[in-house]
Amino acid sequence: VTWSRNGCALVLYDEITPEQGLSYLLDMGFSRIVPDDYYLSSCLGGMTYGVNTVEMASAYSTLSNYGVYTKVDCITSMVSPDGKELYQEPKQGTIYERNAAIEMTDIMRDVIKSGTAAGMKWDNASDLPAAGKTGTTNDDTNGWFCGYTAPYTVAAWVGKDDNTTVSNLYDSYNPIYIWKDVMLALTEGYDGDNGIFEAEKEAEEGQEDGEIWTVVGSGANVRDGASSSSNVVFALPGGTEVEVIEHGDDWSKVKIDGEIYYIYSPLLTR
């Protein structure tokens, strides 16, 4: 995700099927999904009629709201002539599990810190943590950046009405700079909490209460010294016995519930 290498997304989408994948978008009010979208290309943004910025901002705000979707509107109050409040806030619905939203937020923070959106240097401009994702289409006809801080979600799109190439899409017209300017203006003076960015994952059903260990590394969970180029993150339920047996310069040998694992470029945290 950090560098938009989308092979994993394609494999996962194939596994869960386009029908299930697109069902999440339908539940969040995406209005232009058609039968021709039910193919693997849709997981990379290959939609027949595309999406709009309101839909994208709504989807990303669902992640920032712990996986709970709220239909957006621009109304805060509607009062009758006799002073009665008529406006009712839109209904909410859970789209993603809370832990999934926390994990995805953590993954997309790296997009801004060290990935495809690092060029806007958000951390130099604001103390607020942020998460988001860049997106482009073939021939640079469209550019996207969608992301959020605790209080706000913004979706920025750059493109032309005739769907021709946008010159300087990665330079002066890059949507990451539009997003940055808008978000800085919106969050100026914000002194609230950091919401999902400070949230801790809940123990999954069937896990024991207690600490959750996370192993992160290139080749994590690889046994018998075999290496892997894949970046792997996995969580161990509280109560799992973890013993660090040996350390090298770029690896660790650990025993997890009696099984030996070699972890490369290791990070083992609680």
PDB file of C-alpha atoms in Angstrom:
ATOM      1  CA  VAL A   1       0.000   0.000   0.000  1.00  0.00           C
ATOM      2  CA  THR A   2       2.803   2.408   0.898  1.00  0.00           C
ATOM      3  CA  TRP A   3       4.164   2.341  -2.656  1.00  0.00           C
ATOM      4  CA  SER A   4       0.964   1.361  -4.507  1.00  0.00           C
ATOM      5  CA  ARG A   5       2.218  -2.111  -5.303  1.00  0.00           C
ATOM      6  CA  ASN A   6      -1.192  -3.618  -5.664  1.00  0.00           C
ATOM      7  CA  GLY A   7      -0.540  -7.309  -6.195  1.00  0.00           C
ATOM      8  CA  CYS A   8      -1.712  -8.224  -2.698  1.00  0.00           C
ATOM      9  CA  ALA A   9      -4.946  -6.285  -3.175  1.00  0.00           C
ATOM     10  CA  LEU A  10      -5.626  -8.140  -6.413  1.00  0.00           C
ATOM     11  CA  VAL A  11      -4.998 -11.556  -4.855  1.00  0.00           C
ATOM     12  CA  LEU A  12      -7.222 -10.771  -1.867  1.00  0.00           C
ATOM     13  CA  TYR A  13      -9.973  -9.362  -4.078  1.00  0.00           C
ATOM     14  CA  ASP A  14      -9.910 -12.501  -6.163  1.00  0.00           C
ATOM     15  CA  GLU A  15     -10.191 -14.562  -2.982  1.00  0.00           C
ATOM     16  CA  ILE A  16     -13.182 -12.716  -1.528  1.00  0.00           C
ATOM     17  CA  THR A  17     -14.742 -12.180  -5.031  1.00  0.00           C
ATOM     18  CA  PRO A  18     -15.814  -8.878  -6.636  1.00  0.00           C
ATOM     19  CA  GLU A  19     -19.359  -9.495  -5.402  1.00  0.00           C
ATOM     20  CA  GLN A  20     -18.270  -9.268  -1.777  1.00  0.00           C
ATOM     21  CA  GLY A  21     -15.751  -6.505  -2.386  1.00  0.00           C
ATOM     22  CA  LEU A  22     -18.212  -4.240  -4.180  1.00  0.00           C
ATOM     23  CA  SER A  23     -20.888  -4.939  -1.586  1.00  0.00           C
ATOM     24  CA  TYR A  24     -18.958  -2.719   0.833  1.00  0.00           C
ATOM     25  CA  LEU A  25     -19.123   0.159  -1.648  1.00  0.00           C
ATOM     26  CA  LEU A  26     -22.843  -0.353  -2.217  1.00  0.00           C
ATOM     27  CA  ASP A  27     -23.394  -0.265   1.542  1.00  0.00           C
ATOM     28  CA  MET A  28     -21.609   3.108   1.602  1.00  0.00           C
ATOM     29  CA  GLY A  29     -23.815   4.615  -1.081  1.00  0.00           C
ATOM     30  CA  PHE A  30     -21.640   4.340  -4.187  1.00  0.00           C
ATOM     31  CA  SER A  31     -24.214   5.034  -6.875  1.00  0.00           C
ATOM     32  CA  ARG A  32     -22.672   4.132 -10.240  1.00  0.00           C
ATOM     33  CA  ILE A  33     -21.649   0.510  -9.872  1.00  0.00           C
ATOM     34  CA  VAL A  34     -22.864  -1.547 -12.831  1.00  0.00           C
ATOM     35  CA  PRO A  35     -22.633  -5.239 -13.851  1.00  0.00           C
ATOM     36  CA  ASP A  36     -19.478  -4.572 -15.883  1.00  0.00           C
ATOM     37  CA  ASP A  37     -17.689  -3.593 -12.670  1.00  0.00           C
ATOM     38  CA  TYR A  38     -17.827  -7.110 -11.261  1.00  0.00           C
ATOM     39  CA  TYR A  39     -14.356  -8.024 -12.470  1.00  0.00           C
ATOM     40  CA  LEU A  40     -10.933  -8.024 -10.816  1.00  0.00           C
ATOM     41  CA  SER A  41      -9.943  -4.705 -12.397  1.00  0.00           C
ATOM     42  CA  SER A  42     -12.411  -2.879 -10.164  1.00  0.00           C
ATOM     43  CA  CYS A  43     -10.224  -3.475  -7.098  1.00  0.00           C
ATOM     44  CA  LEU A  44      -7.619  -1.178  -8.685  1.00  0.00           C
ATOM     45  CA  GLY A  45     -10.145   1.524  -9.525  1.00  0.00           C
ATOM     46  CA  GLY A  46     -11.126   0.253 -12.956  1.00  0.00           C
ATOM     47  CA  MET A  47     -14.789   1.258 -12.651  1.00  0.00           C
ATOM     48  CA  THR A  48     -16.989   1.685 -15.715  1.00  0.00           C
ATOM     49  CA  TYR A  49     -18.410   5.069 -14.714  1.00  0.00           C
ATOM     50  CA  GLY A  50     -16.029   5.971 -11.931  1.00  0.00           C
ATOM     51  CA  VAL A  51     -16.762   7.497  -8.540  1.00  0.00           C
ATOM     52  CA  ASN A  52     -17.007  11.020  -7.187  1.00  0.00           C
ATOM     53  CA  THR A  53     -15.229  12.864  -4.420  1.00  0.00           C
ATOM     54  CA  VAL A  54     -18.194  12.754  -2.035  1.00  0.00           C
ATOM     55  CA  GLU A  55     -18.346   8.963  -2.302  1.00  0.00           C
ATOM     56  CA  MET A  56     -14.609   8.651  -1.764  1.00  0.00           C
ATOM     57  CA  ALA A  57     -14.602  11.021   1.209  1.00  0.00           C
ATOM     58  CA  SER A  58     -17.513   9.076   2.720  1.00  0.00           C
ATOM     59  CA  ALA A  59     -15.648   5.792   2.321  1.00  0.00           C
ATOM     60  CA  TYR A  60     -12.462   7.097   3.915  1.00  0.00           C
ATOM     61  CA  SER A  61     -14.370   8.750   6.749  1.00  0.00           C
ATOM     62  CA  THR A  62     -15.837   5.310   7.468  1.00  0.00           C
ATOM     63  CA  LEU A  63     -12.317   4.085   8.212  1.00  0.00           C
ATOM     64  CA  SER A  64     -11.596   7.093  10.412  1.00  0.00           C
ATOM     65  CA  ASN A  65     -14.841   6.394  12.288  1.00  0.00           C
ATOM     66  CA  TYR A  66     -13.771   2.877  13.307  1.00  0.00           C
ATOM     67  CA  GLY A  67     -15.544   1.266  10.343  1.00  0.00           C
ATOM     68  CA  VAL A  68     -18.929   2.924  10.891  1.00  0.00           C
ATOM     69  CA  TYR A  69     -20.505   4.627   7.849  1.00  0.00           C
ATOM     70  CA  THR A  70     -22.689   7.719   8.082  1.00  0.00           C
ATOM     71  CA  LYS A  71     -24.442   9.080   5.011  1.00  0.00           C
ATOM     72  CA  VAL A  72     -23.069  12.563   4.432  1.00  0.00           C
ATOM     73  CA  ASP A  73     -25.047  15.742   3.987  1.00  0.00           C
ATOM     74  CA  CYS A  74     -24.415  19.442   4.471  1.00  0.00           C
ATOM     75  CA  ILE A  75     -27.248  20.089   6.913  1.00  0.00           C
ATOM     76  CA  THR A  76     -26.713  20.807  10.587  1.00  0.00           C
ATOM     77  CA  SER A  77     -30.207  21.995  11.479  1.00  0.00           C
ATOM     78  CA  MET A  78     -33.661  22.439   9.957  1.00  0.00           C
ATOM     79  CA  VAL A  79     -36.177  24.376  12.053  1.00  0.00           C
ATOM     80  CA  SER A  80     -39.906  24.887  11.445  1.00  0.00           C
ATOM     81  CA  PRO A  81     -41.527  28.333  11.770  1.00  0.00           C
ATOM     82  CA  ASP A  82     -42.687  27.432  15.262  1.00  0.00           C
ATOM     83  CA  GLY A  83     -39.124  26.559  16.342  1.00  0.00           C
ATOM     84  CA  LYS A  84     -39.362  22.776  16.158  1.00  0.00           C
ATOM     85  CA  GLU A  85     -36.214  20.946  15.100  1.00  0.00           C
ATOM     86  CA  LEU A  86     -37.028  18.894  11.998  1.00  0.00           C
ATOM     87  CA  TYR A  87     -33.614  17.624  11.026  1.00  0.00           C
ATOM     88  CA  GLN A  88     -32.696  14.052  11.886  1.00  0.00           C
ATOM     89  CA  GLU A  89     -29.132  12.888  11.595  1.00  0.00           C
ATOM     90  CA  PRO A  90     -28.532  10.172   8.974  1.00  0.00           C
ATOM     91  CA  LYS A  91     -28.533   6.564  10.058  1.00  0.00           C
ATOM     92  CA  GLN A  92     -25.249   4.797  10.645  1.00  0.00           C
ATOM     93  CA  GLY A  93     -24.132   1.311   9.746  1.00  0.00           C
ATOM     94  CA  THR A  94     -21.049  -0.801  10.431  1.00  0.00           C
ATOM     95  CA  ILE A  95     -19.100  -1.594   7.246  1.00  0.00           C
ATOM     96  CA  TYR A  96     -15.740  -2.777   8.599  1.00  0.00           C
ATOM     97  CA  GLU A  97     -14.741  -4.330  11.869  1.00  0.00           C
ATOM     98  CA  ARG A  98     -13.158  -1.907  14.322  1.00  0.00           C
ATOM     99  CA  ASN A  99      -9.804  -3.705  14.293  1.00  0.00           C
ATOM    100  CA  ALA A 100      -9.742  -3.709  10.488  1.00  0.00           C
ATOM    101  CA  ALA A 101     -10.237   0.065  10.423  1.00  0.00           C
ATOM    102  CA  ILE A 102      -7.435   0.562  12.955  1.00  0.00           C
ATOM    103  CA  GLU A 103      -5.074  -1.673  10.980  1.00  0.00           C
ATOM    104  CA  MET A 104      -5.866   0.026   7.662  1.00  0.00           C
ATOM    105  CA  THR A 105      -5.348   3.432   9.224  1.00  0.00           C
ATOM    106  CA  ASP A 106      -1.942   2.362  10.506  1.00  0.00           C
ATOM    107  CA  ILE A 107      -0.994   1.018   7.064  1.00  0.00           C
ATOM    108  CA  MET A 108      -2.056   4.210   5.285  1.00  0.00           C
ATOM    109  CA  ARG A 109      -0.096   6.411   7.673  1.00  0.00           C
ATOM    110  CA  ASP A 110       3.011   5.071   5.970  1.00  0.00           C
ATOM    111  CA  VAL A 111       1.732   6.321   2.594  1.00  0.00           C
ATOM    112  CA  ILE A 112       2.072   9.847   3.975  1.00  0.00           C
ATOM    113  CA  LYS A 113       5.186   9.273   6.055  1.00  0.00           C
ATOM    114  CA  SER A 114       7.370   7.409   3.567  1.00  0.00           C
ATOM    115  CA  GLY A 115       5.330   6.363   0.530  1.00  0.00           C
ATOM    116  CA  THR A 116       3.717   7.870  -2.535  1.00  0.00           C
ATOM    117  CA  ALA A 117       2.421  10.918  -0.630  1.00  0.00           C
ATOM    118  CA  ALA A 118       5.611  11.661   1.312  1.00  0.00           C
ATOM    119  CA  GLY A 119       6.406  14.546  -1.039  1.00  0.00           C
ATOM    120  CA  MET A 120       3.878  16.841   0.620  1.00  0.00           C
ATOM    121  CA  LYS A 121       5.846  16.576   3.899  1.00  0.00           C
ATOM    122  CA  TRP A 122       2.768  16.558   6.068  1.00  0.00           C
ATOM    123  CA  ASP A 123       4.649  15.891   9.287  1.00  0.00           C
ATOM    124  CA  ASN A 124       6.646  19.091   8.755  1.00  0.00           C
ATOM    125  CA  ALA A 125       3.443  21.099   8.466  1.00  0.00           C
ATOM    126  CA  SER A 126       1.214  19.612  11.166  1.00  0.00           C
ATOM    127  CA  ASP A 127       1.423  17.677  14.405  1.00  0.00           C
ATOM    128  CA  LEU A 128      -1.786  15.812  13.587  1.00  0.00           C
ATOM    129  CA  PRO A 129      -1.372  12.208  12.434  1.00  0.00           C
ATOM    130  CA  ALA A 130      -2.866  11.537   9.008  1.00  0.00           C
ATOM    131  CA  ALA A 131      -3.581   8.545   6.788  1.00  0.00           C
ATOM    132  CA  GLY A 132      -4.449   8.342   3.106  1.00  0.00           C
ATOM    133  CA  LYS A 133      -3.894   6.853  -0.315  1.00  0.00           C
ATOM    134  CA  THR A 134      -2.831   8.173  -3.708  1.00  0.00           C
ATOM    135  CA  GLY A 135      -4.335   6.992  -6.970  1.00  0.00           C
ATOM    136  CA  THR A 136      -3.753   7.506 -10.688  1.00  0.00           C
ATOM    137  CA  THR A 137      -5.194   6.116 -13.904  1.00  0.00           C
ATOM    138  CA  ASN A 138      -3.579   5.057 -17.160  1.00  0.00           C
ATOM    139  CA  ASP A 139      -2.024   7.892 -19.166  1.00  0.00           C
ATOM    140  CA  ASP A 140      -2.286  10.239 -16.161  1.00  0.00           C
ATOM    141  CA  THR A 141      -5.854  11.250 -16.960  1.00  0.00           C
ATOM    142  CA  ASN A 142      -6.896  11.314 -13.285  1.00  0.00           C
ATOM    143  CA  GLY A 143      -5.115  11.869 -10.011  1.00  0.00           C
ATOM    144  CA  TRP A 144      -6.515  11.226  -6.533  1.00  0.00           C
ATOM    145  CA  PHE A 145      -5.541  11.652  -2.954  1.00  0.00           C
ATOM    146  CA  CYS A 146      -7.987  10.698  -0.234  1.00  0.00           C
ATOM    147  CA  GLY A 147      -7.122  10.852   3.422  1.00  0.00           C
ATOM    148  CA  TYR A 148      -8.072  11.873   6.912  1.00  0.00           C
ATOM    149  CA  THR A 149      -6.996  13.276  10.224  1.00  0.00           C
ATOM    150  CA  ALA A 150      -9.018  12.774  13.404  1.00  0.00           C
ATOM    151  CA  PRO A 151     -11.525  15.594  12.771  1.00  0.00           C
ATOM    152  CA  TYR A 152     -11.775  15.697   8.958  1.00  0.00           C
ATOM    153  CA  THR A 153     -11.705  13.588   5.811  1.00  0.00           C
ATOM    154  CA  VAL A 154     -10.842  15.116   2.420  1.00  0.00           C
ATOM    155  CA  ALA A 155     -10.864  13.646  -1.090  1.00  0.00           C
ATOM    156  CA  ALA A 156      -8.961  15.549  -3.783  1.00  0.00           C
ATOM    157  CA  TRP A 157      -9.271  14.797  -7.510  1.00  0.00           C
ATOM    158  CA  VAL A 158      -7.462  16.298 -10.493  1.00  0.00           C
ATOM    159  CA  GLY A 159      -8.633  15.602 -14.043  1.00  0.00           C
ATOM    160  CA  LYS A 160     -10.141  17.034 -17.213  1.00  0.00           C
ATOM    161  CA  ASP A 161     -13.689  16.940 -18.542  1.00  0.00           C
ATOM    162  CA  ASP A 162     -12.496  15.298 -21.753  1.00  0.00           C
ATOM    163  CA  ASN A 163     -10.476  12.664 -19.865  1.00  0.00           C
ATOM    164  CA  THR A 164      -7.190  13.583 -21.544  1.00  0.00           C
ATOM    165  CA  THR A 165      -3.757  13.518 -19.921  1.00  0.00           C
ATOM    166  CA  VAL A 166      -3.063  16.017 -17.155  1.00  0.00           C
ATOM    167  CA  SER A 167       0.434  17.433 -17.543  1.00  0.00           C
ATOM    168  CA  ASN A 168       2.452  17.893 -14.352  1.00  0.00           C
ATOM    169  CA  LEU A 169       0.141  15.509 -12.510  1.00  0.00           C
ATOM    170  CA  TYR A 170       3.044  14.478 -10.291  1.00  0.00           C
ATOM    171  CA  ASP A 171       4.262  18.040  -9.833  1.00  0.00           C
ATOM    172  CA  SER A 172       2.266  21.247  -9.461  1.00  0.00           C
ATOM    173  CA  TYR A 173      -1.101  19.568 -10.120  1.00  0.00           C
ATOM    174  CA  ASN A 174      -0.508  16.698  -7.748  1.00  0.00           C
ATOM    175  CA  PRO A 175      -3.665  16.241  -5.633  1.00  0.00           C
ATOM    176  CA  ILE A 176      -1.576  15.602  -2.508  1.00  0.00           C
ATOM    177  CA  TYR A 177      -0.788  19.328  -2.369  1.00  0.00           C
ATOM    178  CA  ILE A 178      -4.450  20.264  -2.756  1.00  0.00           C
ATOM    179  CA  TRP A 179      -5.326  17.861   0.044  1.00  0.00           C
ATOM    180  CA  LYS A 180      -2.588  19.256   2.262  1.00  0.00           C
ATOM    181  CA  ASP A 181      -3.661  22.882   1.822  1.00  0.00           C
ATOM    182  CA  VAL A 182      -7.315  22.107   2.482  1.00  0.00           C
ATOM    183  CA  MET A 183      -6.585  19.910   5.494  1.00  0.00           C
ATOM    184  CA  LEU A 184      -4.247  22.476   7.051  1.00  0.00           C
ATOM    185  CA  ALA A 185      -6.943  25.139   6.724  1.00  0.00           C
ATOM    186  CA  LEU A 186      -9.613  22.871   8.212  1.00  0.00           C
ATOM    187  CA  THR A 187      -7.548  21.730  11.179  1.00  0.00           C
ATOM    188  CA  GLU A 188      -5.987  25.053  12.128  1.00  0.00           C
ATOM    189  CA  GLY A 189      -6.486  25.456  15.859  1.00  0.00           C
ATOM    190  CA  TYR A 190      -7.838  21.944  16.370  1.00  0.00           C
ATOM    191  CA  ASP A 191      -7.034  20.766  19.887  1.00  0.00           C
ATOM    192  CA  GLY A 192      -9.119  17.595  20.173  1.00  0.00           C
ATOM    193  CA  ASP A 193      -7.913  14.030  20.465  1.00  0.00           C
ATOM    194  CA  ASN A 194      -6.425  11.943  17.670  1.00  0.00           C
ATOM    195  CA  GLY A 195      -9.270   9.469  17.510  1.00  0.00           C
ATOM    196  CA  ILE A 196      -8.520   6.253  15.664  1.00  0.00           C
ATOM    197  CA  PHE A 197      -4.824   7.102  15.450  1.00  0.00           C
ATOM    198  CA  GLU A 198      -4.530   6.455  19.178  1.00  0.00           C
ATOM    199  CA  ALA A 199      -6.959   3.536  19.345  1.00  0.00           C
ATOM    200  CA  GLU A 200      -5.896   0.082  20.449  1.00  0.00           C
ATOM    201  CA  LYS A 201      -7.162  -3.060  18.814  1.00  0.00           C
ATOM    202  CA  GLU A 202      -9.631  -5.189  20.699  1.00  0.00           C
ATOM    203  CA  ALA A 203      -8.982  -8.863  21.336  1.00  0.00           C
ATOM    204  CA  GLU A 204     -10.627 -11.000  18.674  1.00  0.00           C
ATOM    205  CA  GLU A 205     -13.357 -13.444  19.593  1.00  0.00           C
ATOM    206  CA  GLY A 206     -11.801 -16.530  21.113  1.00  0.00           C
ATOM    207  CA  GLN A 207      -8.625 -14.743  22.206  1.00  0.00           C
ATOM    208  CA  GLU A 208      -7.651 -14.589  25.819  1.00  0.00           C
ATOM    209  CA  ASP A 209      -7.533 -11.261  27.573  1.00  0.00           C
ATOM    210  CA  GLY A 210      -4.064  -9.832  27.913  1.00  0.00           C
ATOM    211  CA  GLU A 211      -1.336  -8.459  25.716  1.00  0.00           C
ATOM    212  CA  ILE A 212      -1.348  -8.816  21.947  1.00  0.00           C
ATOM    213  CA  TRP A 213       2.080  -9.318  20.428  1.00  0.00           C
ATOM    214  CA  THR A 214       2.703  -8.155  16.885  1.00  0.00           C
ATOM    215  CA  VAL A 215       5.527  -9.467  14.703  1.00  0.00           C
ATOM    216  CA  VAL A 216       6.488  -7.267  11.775  1.00  0.00           C
ATOM    217  CA  GLY A 217       9.204  -7.918   9.253  1.00  0.00           C
ATOM    218  CA  SER A 218      10.315  -9.017   5.837  1.00  0.00           C
ATOM    219  CA  GLY A 219       9.907 -12.759   5.967  1.00  0.00           C
ATOM    220  CA  ALA A 220       8.112 -12.759   9.294  1.00  0.00           C
ATOM    221  CA  ASN A 221       6.536 -16.081  10.225  1.00  0.00           C
ATOM    222  CA  VAL A 222       9.032 -17.966   8.034  1.00  0.00           C
ATOM    223  CA  ARG A 223      10.325 -21.141   9.597  1.00  0.00           C
ATOM    224  CA  ASP A 224      13.637 -22.988   9.365  1.00  0.00           C
ATOM    225  CA  GLY A 225      15.641 -20.001   8.200  1.00  0.00           C
ATOM    226  CA  ALA A 226      13.962 -19.652   4.803  1.00  0.00           C
ATOM    227  CA  SER A 227      13.726 -16.035   3.685  1.00  0.00           C
ATOM    228  CA  SER A 228      10.916 -14.165   1.972  1.00  0.00           C
ATOM    229  CA  SER A 229      10.576 -10.793   0.279  1.00  0.00           C
ATOM    230  CA  SER A 230       7.029 -10.341   1.528  1.00  0.00           C
ATOM    231  CA  ASN A 231       6.268  -7.884   4.306  1.00  0.00           C
ATOM    232  CA  VAL A 232       4.164  -9.685   6.870  1.00  0.00           C
ATOM    233  CA  VAL A 233       2.332  -8.458   9.928  1.00  0.00           C
ATOM    234  CA  PHE A 234       0.526 -10.813  12.275  1.00  0.00           C
ATOM    235  CA  ALA A 235      -0.899 -10.467  15.741  1.00  0.00           C
ATOM    236  CA  LEU A 236      -0.713 -13.056  18.469  1.00  0.00           C
ATOM    237  CA  PRO A 237      -3.502 -13.266  21.050  1.00  0.00           C
ATOM    238  CA  GLY A 238      -2.901 -12.281  24.630  1.00  0.00           C
ATOM    239  CA  GLY A 239      -1.457 -15.112  26.634  1.00  0.00           C
ATOM    240  CA  THR A 240       0.615 -16.439  23.732  1.00  0.00           C
ATOM    241  CA  GLU A 241       4.031 -17.603  24.930  1.00  0.00           C
ATOM    242  CA  VAL A 242       6.768 -15.783  23.023  1.00  0.00           C
ATOM    243  CA  GLU A 243      10.445 -16.504  23.719  1.00  0.00           C
ATOM    244  CA  VAL A 244      13.242 -14.659  21.943  1.00  0.00           C
ATOM    245  CA  ILE A 245      16.012 -17.225  21.565  1.00  0.00           C
ATOM    246  CA  GLU A 246      18.648 -15.453  19.504  1.00  0.00           C
ATOM    247  CA  HIS A 247      19.298 -12.142  17.725  1.00  0.00           C
ATOM    248  CA  GLY A 248      21.356 -11.344  14.640  1.00  0.00           C
ATOM    249  CA  ASP A 249      22.021  -8.025  12.921  1.00  0.00           C
ATOM    250  CA  ASP A 250      18.880  -8.261  10.825  1.00  0.00           C
ATOM    251  CA  TRP A 251      17.023 -11.268  12.177  1.00  0.00           C
ATOM    252  CA  SER A 252      15.627 -12.877  15.294  1.00  0.00           C
ATOM    253  CA  LYS A 253      14.970 -16.482  16.215  1.00  0.00           C
ATOM    254  CA  VAL A 254      11.882 -16.835  18.393  1.00  0.00           C
ATOM    255  CA  LYS A 255       9.774 -19.610  19.818  1.00  0.00           C
ATOM    256  CA  ILE A 256       6.026 -19.025  19.706  1.00  0.00           C
ATOM    257  CA  ASP A 257       3.913 -21.621  21.511  1.00  0.00           C
ATOM    258  CA  GLY A 258       6.642 -24.190  21.013  1.00  0.00           C
ATOM    259  CA  GLU A 259       7.215 -23.470  17.291  1.00  0.00           C
ATOM    260  CA  ILE A 260      10.503 -21.952  16.048  1.00  0.00           C
ATOM    261  CA  TYR A 261      10.282 -18.922  13.737  1.00  0.00           C
ATOM    262  CA  TYR A 262      12.968 -16.851  12.032  1.00  0.00           C
ATOM    263  CA  ILE A 263      11.991 -13.208  11.598  1.00  0.00           C
ATOM    264  CA  TYR A 264      13.982 -11.043   9.191  1.00  0.00           C
ATOM    265  CA  SER A 265      14.339  -7.264   9.579  1.00  0.00           C
ATOM    266  CA  PRO A 266      12.573  -7.924  12.850  1.00  0.00           C
ATOM    267  CA  LEU A 267      10.379  -5.858  15.051  1.00  0.00           C
ATOM    268  CA  LEU A 268       8.642  -7.599  17.915  1.00  0.00           C
ATOM    269  CA  THR A 269       6.378  -5.368  19.983  1.00  0.00           C
ATOM    270  CA  ARG A 270       3.673  -5.491  22.590  1.00  0.00           C
TER     271      ARG A 270
END
